[in-house]
Coordinates of C-alpha atoms and ligand atoms in Angstrom, one line a residue:
M1 CA -0.1 -0.1 -0.1
S2 CA 1.3 3.6 -1.0
T3 CA 1.8 5.9 2.1
F4 CA -1.1 8.0 3.2
T5 CA 0.1 11.3 1.4
E6 CA 1.2 9.4 -2.0
A7 CA -2.4 8.0 -2.2
P8 CA -4.2 9.1 -5.2
A9 CA -7.5 9.9 -3.2
Y10 CA -5.1 12.1 -0.8
R11 CA -3.7 14.0 -4.0
A12 CA -7.1 14.4 -5.4
L13 CA -8.3 15.8 -1.9
Q14 CA -5.2 18.3 -1.7
A15 CA -6.1 19.7 -5.1
H16 CA -9.7 19.8 -4.2
H17 CA -8.6 21.6 -0.9
D18 CA -6.6 24.0 -2.8
A19 CA -9.5 24.9 -5.0
M20 CA -12.1 25.5 -2.2
R21 CA -9.7 26.7 0.8
N22 CA -11.4 30.2 0.7
V23 CA -15.0 28.9 0.5
H24 CA -17.0 30.1 3.3
L25 CA -19.6 28.1 5.1
R26 CA -22.0 31.1 4.5
E27 CA -21.6 30.5 0.8
L28 CA -22.0 26.8 0.9
F29 CA -25.3 27.3 2.8
A30 CA -26.5 30.1 0.6
N31 CA -25.9 28.2 -2.6
D32 CA -27.8 25.2 -1.3
A33 CA -31.1 25.5 0.6
T34 CA -31.2 21.9 1.5
R35 CA -27.8 21.6 2.7
G36 CA -28.9 21.7 6.5
E37 CA -30.8 18.4 6.0
R38 CA -28.9 17.1 3.5
L39 CA -25.5 16.7 5.2
T40 CA -27.0 14.9 8.0
L41 CA -27.5 11.2 9.0
D42 CA -30.1 9.8 10.9
P43 CA -29.6 6.2 10.8
S44 CA -33.0 5.2 11.5
L45 CA -34.0 6.7 8.2
H46 CA -31.0 5.6 6.0
S47 CA -30.5 2.2 6.7
G48 CA -33.8 1.0 8.3
Q49 CA -32.0 0.6 11.6
A50 CA -34.3 2.6 13.7
V51 CA -32.2 1.5 16.9
L52 CA -29.5 4.1 16.3
G53 CA -31.5 7.1 17.0
L54 CA -28.5 9.7 16.8
Y55 CA -28.9 12.7 14.5
F56 CA -25.5 13.5 13.0
D57 CA -25.4 17.0 11.4
Y58 CA -22.2 17.5 9.6
S59 CA -23.5 20.4 7.3
K60 CA -21.5 22.8 9.2
Q61 CA -18.0 21.0 8.3
R62 CA -16.4 22.7 5.7
V63 CA -17.1 20.3 3.2
T64 CA -19.2 19.9 -0.4
D65 CA -20.4 16.9 -2.0
E66 CA -17.1 16.4 -3.8
T67 CA -15.3 16.5 -0.6
L68 CA -17.3 13.5 0.6
K69 CA -16.6 11.7 -2.6
L70 CA -13.3 12.1 -2.4
L71 CA -13.0 11.2 1.2
I72 CA -15.0 8.2 0.8
A73 CA -12.7 7.3 -2.2
L74 CA -9.8 7.7 0.4
A75 CA -11.6 5.3 2.8
H76 CA -12.0 2.6 0.1
E77 CA -8.5 3.1 -1.0
R78 CA -6.9 2.9 2.3
G79 CA -8.8 -0.4 2.9
V80 CA -11.1 0.6 5.9
A81 CA -13.6 -2.1 4.9
E82 CA -10.7 -4.8 4.8
K83 CA -9.4 -3.7 8.2
R84 CA -12.7 -3.3 9.7
D85 CA -13.8 -6.8 8.7
A86 CA -10.4 -8.1 10.0
M87 CA -11.0 -6.5 13.2
F88 CA -14.4 -8.2 13.7
R89 CA -13.0 -11.4 12.6
G90 CA -10.6 -11.6 15.4
D91 CA -7.3 -11.0 13.2
K92 CA -4.4 -9.9 15.1
I93 CA -4.7 -6.4 14.1
N94 CA -2.7 -5.0 17.1
V95 CA 0.7 -5.7 15.3
T96 CA 3.1 -4.6 17.8
E97 CA 1.6 -6.6 20.4
K98 CA 0.4 -9.4 18.4
R99 CA -3.1 -9.3 19.7
A100 CA -6.7 -9.6 18.5
V101 CA -8.8 -6.3 19.1
L102 CA -12.1 -7.5 19.9
H103 CA -14.1 -4.9 22.0
I104 CA -16.8 -5.6 19.8
A105 CA -17.2 -9.2 21.3
L106 CA -17.7 -7.7 24.8
R107 CA -21.3 -6.7 23.6
A108 CA -22.1 -9.4 21.3
P109 CA -25.2 -11.2 21.7
R110 CA -25.1 -14.6 23.5
D111 CA -25.5 -16.6 20.3
A112 CA -22.7 -14.7 18.3
V113 CA -19.6 -16.6 17.1
I114 CA -16.4 -14.8 17.3
L115 CA -13.3 -16.6 17.1
V116 CA -9.6 -16.2 18.6
D117 CA -7.3 -18.7 17.7
G118 CA -10.0 -21.1 16.8
E119 CA -11.8 -20.6 19.8
N120 CA -15.6 -18.8 20.2
V121 CA -14.8 -16.1 22.9
V122 CA -18.6 -15.2 23.2
P123 CA -19.6 -17.6 25.9
Q124 CA -16.6 -16.7 28.1
V125 CA -18.0 -13.2 27.8
H126 CA -21.3 -13.9 28.8
A127 CA -19.9 -16.3 31.6
V128 CA -18.3 -13.4 33.2
L129 CA -21.4 -11.1 32.7
D130 CA -23.4 -13.6 34.4
K131 CA -21.2 -13.5 37.2
M132 CA -20.9 -9.8 37.2
S133 CA -24.7 -9.7 37.4
A134 CA -25.1 -12.1 40.0
F135 CA -22.7 -10.3 42.3
S136 CA -24.1 -7.0 41.6
N137 CA -27.7 -8.3 42.4
R138 CA -26.4 -9.8 45.7
V139 CA -24.7 -6.6 46.6
R140 CA -27.5 -4.3 45.6
G141 CA -30.0 -6.4 47.0
G142 CA -28.3 -6.6 50.2
E143 CA -27.7 -10.3 50.3
W144 CA -23.9 -9.7 50.0
L145 CA -22.8 -8.4 53.3
G146 CA -19.9 -7.0 54.8
A147 CA -17.9 -9.0 57.2
T148 CA -19.6 -7.5 60.2
G149 CA -23.0 -8.2 58.7
K150 CA -23.7 -4.8 57.5
R151 CA -24.9 -3.8 53.9
I152 CA -22.4 -2.6 51.4
R153 CA -23.0 1.2 51.0
N154 CA -19.9 2.4 49.4
V155 CA -17.9 1.1 46.3
V156 CA -14.5 2.1 45.7
N157 CA -13.0 1.4 42.4
I158 CA -9.3 1.5 42.3
G159 CA -7.5 1.6 39.1
I160 CA -6.0 4.0 36.5
G161 CA -6.0 4.9 32.8
G162 CA -8.3 2.6 31.0
S163 CA -9.2 0.9 34.4
D164 CA -10.4 4.3 35.5
L165 CA -11.5 6.8 33.0
G166 CA -14.4 4.7 31.4
P167 CA -15.8 3.6 34.9
V168 CA -15.8 7.3 36.2
M169 CA -17.2 8.7 32.9
A170 CA -20.0 6.0 32.9
Y171 CA -20.9 6.3 36.3
E172 CA -21.2 10.0 36.0
A173 CA -23.0 9.8 32.8
L174 CA -25.7 7.5 34.2
K175 CA -25.8 8.6 37.8
H176 CA -29.5 9.2 37.1
Y177 CA -29.9 5.6 36.9
S178 CA -27.9 4.6 39.8
A179 CA -28.6 3.4 43.2
R180 CA -29.0 6.5 45.1
D181 CA -28.5 4.5 48.4
M182 CA -25.1 3.8 47.5
T183 CA -22.0 5.8 47.3
F184 CA -19.3 5.4 44.5
R185 CA -15.8 6.7 44.5
F186 CA -13.1 6.5 42.2
V187 CA -9.2 6.3 43.4
S188 CA -6.5 6.6 40.4
N189 CA -3.8 8.7 41.1
V190 CA -0.7 7.5 43.1
D191 CA -0.8 10.9 45.1
G192 CA -2.0 9.6 48.6
T193 CA -4.4 12.6 48.5
D194 CA -6.7 10.8 46.4
F195 CA -7.3 7.7 48.4
A196 CA -7.5 9.8 51.7
E197 CA -10.1 12.1 50.3
A198 CA -12.0 9.0 48.6
V199 CA -12.3 7.3 51.8
Q200 CA -12.2 9.7 54.5
D201 CA -16.2 9.7 55.1
L202 CA -16.5 5.9 54.5
N203 CA -17.2 3.2 57.1
A204 CA -14.8 0.3 56.5
E205 CA -17.7 -2.2 57.4
E206 CA -19.9 -0.9 54.6
T207 CA -17.3 -0.5 51.9
L208 CA -16.2 -2.7 48.8
F209 CA -13.2 -2.1 47.2
I210 CA -12.8 -3.1 43.4
V211 CA -9.0 -3.7 42.5
A212 CA -9.4 -3.0 38.7
S213 CA -6.2 -3.8 36.9
K214 CA -5.6 -5.5 33.6
T215 CA -2.1 -6.6 34.5
F216 CA -2.3 -6.3 38.2
T217 CA 1.3 -4.8 38.2
T218 CA 0.5 -1.1 37.8
L219 CA 2.5 0.7 40.3
E220 CA -0.5 3.4 41.1
T221 CA -3.1 0.6 41.2
M222 CA -0.9 -1.7 43.4
T223 CA 0.0 1.1 45.7
N224 CA -3.4 2.2 46.2
A225 CA -4.8 -1.1 46.6
Q226 CA -2.1 -2.1 49.2
T227 CA -3.3 1.3 51.0
A228 CA -6.7 0.2 51.0
R229 CA -5.9 -3.1 52.4
N230 CA -3.9 -1.4 55.3
W231 CA -6.8 1.1 56.0
F232 CA -9.3 -1.6 56.0
L233 CA -7.5 -3.9 58.2
A234 CA -6.7 -1.1 60.7
R235 CA -10.1 -0.5 61.1
I236 CA -11.4 -4.2 60.9
G237 CA -8.4 -6.2 62.1
D238 CA -9.5 -9.3 60.7
E239 CA -7.6 -10.8 57.6
S240 CA -10.5 -13.1 56.9
A241 CA -12.7 -10.2 56.4
I242 CA -10.9 -9.2 53.1
A243 CA -13.0 -11.8 51.1
K244 CA -16.2 -9.7 51.8
H245 CA -14.7 -6.4 51.0
F246 CA -12.2 -6.9 48.2
V247 CA -12.8 -7.9 44.5
A248 CA -10.5 -8.0 41.5
V249 CA -11.0 -7.4 37.9
S250 CA -8.0 -8.7 36.0
T251 CA -6.5 -10.9 33.3
N252 CA -3.8 -11.9 35.8
Q253 CA -5.1 -14.4 38.2
A254 CA -1.8 -15.4 39.7
Q255 CA -1.1 -11.6 40.7
V256 CA -4.6 -11.3 42.2
E257 CA -4.1 -14.4 44.5
K258 CA -0.7 -13.1 45.3
F259 CA -2.4 -10.0 46.6
G260 CA -4.8 -11.9 49.0
I261 CA -8.1 -11.9 46.8
D262 CA -9.8 -15.2 46.2
P263 CA -10.1 -16.0 42.7
A264 CA -13.7 -16.8 43.2
N265 CA -14.1 -12.8 43.6
M266 CA -12.4 -12.3 40.4
F267 CA -13.8 -11.0 37.4
G268 CA -11.7 -11.8 34.3
F269 CA -11.1 -10.3 30.9
W270 CA -8.8 -10.9 28.2
D271 CA -5.6 -9.8 26.3
W272 CA -7.7 -8.8 23.3
V273 CA -9.6 -6.0 25.4
G274 CA -7.4 -2.8 25.2
G275 CA -7.4 -1.1 28.4
R276 CA -9.1 2.2 27.0
Y277 CA -11.8 -0.1 25.1
S278 CA -12.6 -1.9 28.3
M279 CA -15.3 0.0 30.1
D280 CA -17.9 -2.6 28.9
S281 CA -15.8 -5.5 30.2
A282 CA -15.8 -6.6 34.0
I283 CA -13.8 -3.1 34.1
G284 CA -17.6 -1.7 34.2
L285 CA -18.3 -3.6 37.3
S286 CA -18.6 -0.5 39.4
T287 CA -20.9 0.7 36.4
M288 CA -23.0 -2.4 37.0
L289 CA -23.0 -2.1 40.6
A290 CA -24.2 1.4 40.2
I291 CA -26.9 1.1 37.6
G292 CA -27.9 -2.5 37.9
P293 CA -27.5 -5.4 35.4
G294 CA -30.5 -4.5 33.1
N295 CA -29.3 -1.0 32.5
F296 CA -25.8 -2.2 31.9
R297 CA -27.2 -4.8 29.4
D298 CA -29.2 -1.9 27.7
M299 CA -25.7 0.0 27.5
L300 CA -24.1 -3.2 25.8
D301 CA -26.9 -3.4 23.3
G302 CA -26.6 0.5 22.4
F303 CA -22.5 -0.4 21.8
H304 CA -23.7 -3.4 19.9
A305 CA -26.0 -1.4 17.6
M306 CA -23.3 1.1 16.9
D307 CA -21.0 -1.9 16.0
E308 CA -23.5 -3.6 13.6
H309 CA -24.1 -0.3 11.9
F310 CA -20.4 0.4 11.5
R311 CA -19.9 -3.1 10.1
T312 CA -22.9 -3.1 7.7
A313 CA -23.9 0.4 6.6
P314 CA -22.6 1.6 3.3
F315 CA -19.7 4.3 3.8
E316 CA -21.9 7.2 2.5
Q317 CA -24.4 6.6 5.7
N318 CA -22.0 5.3 8.2
L319 CA -21.6 7.4 10.9
P320 CA -18.2 6.2 12.4
V321 CA -16.8 6.4 8.9
L322 CA -18.0 9.7 8.2
M323 CA -16.8 10.9 11.7
G324 CA -13.7 9.5 11.1
L325 CA -13.2 11.0 7.6
L326 CA -14.2 14.4 8.6
A327 CA -11.5 14.3 11.4
V328 CA -8.9 13.3 8.9
W329 CA -10.1 16.2 6.7
N330 CA -10.0 18.8 9.4
N331 CA -6.6 17.2 10.7
N332 CA -4.6 16.7 7.5
F333 CA -6.3 19.1 4.9
L334 CA -7.4 22.3 7.1
N335 CA -4.7 21.6 9.4
A336 CA -6.6 21.7 12.7
E337 CA -4.6 20.7 15.6
T338 CA -7.1 19.8 18.1
V339 CA -10.8 18.9 18.3
A340 CA -12.9 20.2 21.1
V341 CA -15.6 18.0 22.4
L342 CA -18.7 20.0 24.1
P343 CA -21.5 18.2 25.6
Y344 CA -24.5 20.1 26.6
E345 CA -25.2 17.7 29.2
Q346 CA -23.8 18.0 32.7
Y347 CA -23.8 14.0 33.2
L348 CA -21.2 13.8 30.3
K349 CA -18.6 16.1 32.3
R350 CA -16.1 13.4 32.3
F351 CA -16.7 12.4 28.8
P352 CA -14.1 14.7 27.1
A353 CA -11.6 13.2 29.7
Y354 CA -12.4 9.7 28.7
L355 CA -12.3 10.5 25.0
Q356 CA -8.7 12.3 25.6
Q357 CA -7.3 8.5 26.2
L358 CA -9.5 6.6 23.6
T359 CA -8.4 9.2 20.8
M360 CA -4.9 10.2 22.0
E361 CA -3.6 7.1 23.5
S362 CA -4.8 5.3 20.3
N363 CA -3.8 7.6 17.3
G364 CA -0.7 9.6 19.1
K365 CA 1.7 7.6 17.0
R366 CA 4.4 8.6 14.7
V367 CA 5.3 5.7 12.9
T368 CA 3.3 3.3 10.6
R369 CA 2.3 -0.3 11.5
Q370 CA 5.3 -1.4 9.5
G371 CA 7.6 1.0 11.7
E372 CA 8.3 3.7 9.0
M373 CA 8.5 7.3 10.4
I374 CA 5.6 9.2 9.3
T375 CA 5.6 12.6 7.6
Y376 CA 2.0 13.8 8.1
Q377 CA -0.1 14.6 11.1
T378 CA -1.6 12.0 13.1
G379 CA -4.2 12.1 16.1
P380 CA -5.1 15.5 17.0
I381 CA -5.4 16.9 20.7
Y382 CA -8.6 16.3 22.3
W383 CA -10.3 18.4 24.9
G384 CA -13.5 20.0 26.1
E385 CA -15.7 20.8 28.8
P386 CA -19.4 20.6 29.2
G387 CA -21.7 23.7 27.8
T388 CA -22.5 26.1 28.7
N389 CA -19.4 26.4 31.4
G390 CA -16.9 26.5 28.5
Q391 CA -18.8 29.4 26.8
H392 CA -17.7 31.7 29.6
S393 CA -14.0 30.7 29.2
F394 CA -12.4 29.1 26.2
Y395 CA -14.9 29.7 23.4
Q396 CA -13.4 33.3 22.9
L397 CA -10.4 31.5 21.3
I398 CA -12.4 29.3 19.3
H399 CA -14.6 32.2 17.9
Q400 CA -12.1 35.0 17.3
G401 CA -8.7 33.5 18.0
T402 CA -6.1 32.6 15.3
R403 CA -6.3 28.9 15.1
L404 CA -9.0 26.6 13.6
I405 CA -10.6 24.5 16.4
P406 CA -13.1 21.8 14.9
C407 CA -15.9 21.4 17.5
D408 CA -18.3 18.3 18.3
F409 CA -21.2 19.6 20.0
I410 CA -23.3 16.8 21.8
A411 CA -26.8 17.6 22.9
F412 CA -30.2 15.7 24.0
S413 CA -33.8 16.7 23.2
Q414 CA -35.0 15.8 26.3
T415 CA -33.4 16.4 30.1
L416 CA -33.3 14.0 32.8
N417 CA -34.1 16.9 35.2
P418 CA -36.9 18.9 33.9
L419 CA -36.5 22.3 35.6
P420 CA -38.2 24.7 33.0
P421 CA -36.9 26.8 31.4
H422 CA -33.3 25.2 31.9
H423 CA -33.3 23.0 29.1
D424 CA -34.5 25.4 26.3
L425 CA -31.8 27.8 27.5
L426 CA -29.2 25.1 27.2
M427 CA -30.4 24.2 23.8
A428 CA -30.7 27.5 22.6
N429 CA -26.9 27.7 23.8
V430 CA -25.6 25.0 21.8
L431 CA -27.6 25.9 18.6
A432 CA -26.6 29.3 18.8
Q433 CA -22.9 28.4 19.4
A434 CA -22.7 26.0 16.3
E435 CA -24.5 28.8 14.2
A436 CA -22.2 31.5 15.2
L437 CA -19.0 29.7 14.7
A438 CA -20.2 28.8 11.2
F439 CA -21.7 32.0 9.9
G440 CA -19.8 34.7 12.3
K441 CA -20.6 38.3 12.0
T442 CA -19.2 40.6 9.3
A443 CA -18.0 44.1 9.6
D444 CA -21.1 45.3 7.9
E445 CA -23.1 43.3 10.2
V446 CA -21.3 45.0 13.0
R447 CA -21.7 48.6 11.9
A448 CA -25.3 48.1 11.2
E449 CA -25.6 47.6 15.0
G450 CA -24.3 51.2 15.2
I451 CA -20.9 49.9 16.6
P452 CA -18.1 52.6 16.3
E453 CA -15.7 52.1 13.6
W454 CA -12.7 51.8 15.7
L455 CA -14.5 48.9 17.6
V456 CA -15.6 47.0 14.6
P457 CA -12.4 44.9 14.1
H458 CA -12.8 43.6 17.7
R459 CA -16.8 42.7 17.3
V460 CA -16.2 41.1 13.9
F461 CA -16.5 37.0 13.9
P462 CA -15.0 35.5 11.1
G463 CA -16.9 32.2 11.1
N464 CA -16.2 29.3 8.8
R465 CA -15.4 27.3 12.1
P466 CA -16.5 23.9 11.5
S467 CA -18.4 21.9 13.9
T468 CA -20.7 18.5 14.0
T469 CA -23.8 18.4 16.1
I470 CA -24.9 15.1 17.4
L471 CA -28.4 15.2 18.6
A472 CA -30.1 12.1 20.5
D473 CA -33.3 12.1 22.4
K474 CA -32.0 11.6 25.9
L475 CA -28.8 10.1 27.8
D476 CA -29.6 6.8 28.6
P477 CA -27.5 3.6 29.0
A478 CA -28.0 2.5 25.3
T479 CA -27.3 6.0 24.0
L480 CA -24.1 6.1 26.0
G481 CA -23.2 2.9 24.6
K482 CA -24.0 4.0 21.0
L483 CA -22.0 7.4 21.8
V484 CA -18.7 5.6 23.0
A485 CA -18.8 3.1 20.1
L486 CA -19.2 5.9 17.7
Y487 CA -16.0 7.4 19.1
E488 CA -14.2 4.1 19.1
H489 CA -14.9 3.3 15.5
S490 CA -14.3 6.7 14.5
V491 CA -10.7 6.4 15.9
F492 CA -10.3 3.1 14.1
V493 CA -11.1 4.6 10.8
Q494 CA -8.4 7.4 11.4
G495 CA -5.9 5.1 12.6
V496 CA -6.5 2.9 9.3
I497 CA -6.2 5.9 7.0
W498 CA -3.0 7.1 8.8
D499 CA -1.6 3.4 8.8
I500 CA -1.0 3.1 12.5
D501 CA -1.4 0.6 15.3
S502 CA -4.3 2.2 17.3
F503 CA -4.3 -0.4 19.6
D504 CA -0.6 -0.4 21.2
Q505 CA 0.5 2.2 23.8
W506 CA 4.2 2.0 24.1
G507 CA 4.3 5.4 25.4
V508 CA 2.4 4.6 28.5
E509 CA 4.5 1.6 29.2
L510 CA 7.4 3.7 29.1
G511 CA 6.0 5.8 32.1
K512 CA 5.4 2.4 33.8
V513 CA 9.1 1.7 34.0
L514 CA 10.7 5.2 34.4
A515 CA 10.0 6.2 37.7
K516 CA 11.2 2.9 39.2
K517 CA 15.0 3.7 39.0
I518 CA 14.2 7.2 40.9
I519 CA 12.0 5.7 43.7
G520 CA 15.1 3.8 44.8
E521 CA 17.3 6.9 44.9
L522 CA 14.6 8.7 47.0
E523 CA 14.4 5.8 49.3
T524 CA 18.1 5.7 50.0
G525 CA 19.0 9.2 50.9
D526 CA 22.7 9.0 49.9
A527 CA 22.6 7.0 46.6
E528 CA 24.8 8.3 44.0
L529 CA 22.8 10.3 41.4
R530 CA 23.6 9.9 37.9
H531 CA 20.9 11.9 36.1
D532 CA 21.5 15.2 34.2
S533 CA 22.5 18.0 36.4
S534 CA 18.8 19.2 36.6
T535 CA 17.2 15.8 37.9
N536 CA 20.0 15.7 40.1
A537 CA 19.4 18.8 41.7
L538 CA 15.9 18.3 42.0
I539 CA 16.2 15.0 43.7
R540 CA 18.7 16.5 46.2
K541 CA 16.4 19.4 46.9
Y542 CA 13.4 16.9 47.4
R543 CA 15.5 14.6 49.7
K544 CA 16.3 17.6 52.1
A545 CA 12.7 19.3 52.0
R546 CA 10.3 16.3 52.0
G547 CA 9.8 16.4 55.7
A548 CA 8.6 13.6 57.5
W549 CA 6.4 11.9 54.9
N550 CA 7.8 8.5 55.6
V551 CA 7.3 8.6 59.5
K552 CA 5.0 5.9 60.6
Q553 CA 1.5 7.2 60.7
P554 CA -0.4 6.9 64.1
A555 CA -3.1 4.0 64.0
P556 CA -6.4 5.4 62.7
K557 CA -9.2 5.4 64.9
N558 CA -12.5 3.6 64.0
Ligands
G6Q601 C1 -4.9 1.8 27.9 C2 -3.5 1.7 28.7 C3 -3.6 2.2 30.0 C4 -4.0 1.2 31.2 C5 -3.4 1.9 32.5 C6 -3.9 0.6 33.6 O1 -5.3 1.3 27.1 O2 -3.2 0.5 28.4 O3 -4.3 3.2 30.3 O4 -5.5 0.9 30.9 O5 -2.3 1.8 32.4 O6 -3.4 -0.8 33.4 P1 -3.8 -1.8 34.0 O7 -5.3 -2.1 34.0 O8 -3.0 -3.2 33.9 O9 -3.5 -1.5 35.5

């Protein structure tokens, strides 16, 4: 295969871009009265799959019919369909780790058949789901009691990265559906403050810790899990009580047992589930405890509906394919460096943080799958905050700054907390922002408002700033599943176009080993230092000034 920038479709797109670089969205809309309805996807209409229900309006992207035609040609040329089919088939498309990539199997129906090395993995997936459901029902129903006979009221998920961001995001997103008589906390940072604050008001007798770690070797998680164990034992004083208060989610049974957790209380998953693609595996145990197995199943069904859409819909009507192609257009032709994700839904407040890992860990790569250096831009920077808060801070730069920042607006027609007039105001804002970004305000329009001439340049909005608006009926478990799967597959499409391995994360692995050397040097106060002069000086300064951090703490009171 030729490299991305040598592909005939790339060259055609480059020429097309040169011809339309100065075309304004104002013009595109003025020349086509139907554009706002035509350049949209409502898969319930297009593909007869009434289940999707996500209205995807990309008419405010800087594209024409010709752009779309060329982008779709690019997708065909780069082998998106073949690579997608290879993923769904269980081929080892994660080439650097020689692994299959099968998060789609986590939400497959019970009777599906998906083979890894000749073995159908779907029964294993459902066996774990059944075990999670039985456990969740027992905890939620008050059958699973703590060691002193009290009901479990608090769940603390200890994990980091993919073993944290998905669970936190999903808990926050689906809080409306959660058991309100239970408290959920998430500890990820190795900074002791994270653990201390998470448990400071919890009663150990009513607390369940989930140690969530695919490898069960991650420094942060193992340190927090050990601290949790100490915290618990200091209050309960009985090793045998651990079995009722600690469960594990992992692929590493040996390490789980070594830590002291009974394998009967372990929920497994597999090496073909990447950390950032694992929120719908056993890593979602905290989510299931919060919302119950039925809602969790609905979420999985939402994921699966998007998987099937991605697998079967023609590219012209395929949400993840179009979303991925538009991202490539903005990134490689309009030279946008970032993407702002702007959910107008308070419950999605952690969605941008979740997407940061999904997108940037997947596509932040600088060599091809074959290891050749890449000469074009790959994954952009994702960031964002829920609306309307962002409007009062960083939107200034999006409207009038010198950079082009494509935006994903996400909104819901129905609120889960009807408090008139809030929802209409929220919706008015998201619609107004997308409109203002696209069309701006010209100098003549500013003058017509009676603005003095010296102020006119400051009051002009250039417009022509691209955005997509995703509108769903309401935020429920199935819709969340669809949204996450939409981004997952869009990331996949981009990775295929750029010819990168979207499923490894060597940059993260490095972080896991780098600190180890320095830890030893901090602990041994007089060890000889062989770093650069800056690091050496910082270590010396820290050794001197750290105070009594390692002095034994007094035994905690119950
Ligand atoms: C995700 C990454 C990474 C991982 C964490 C936690 O795709 O691999 O974020 O999830 O480093 O790893 P463990 O689950 O093994 O503790």
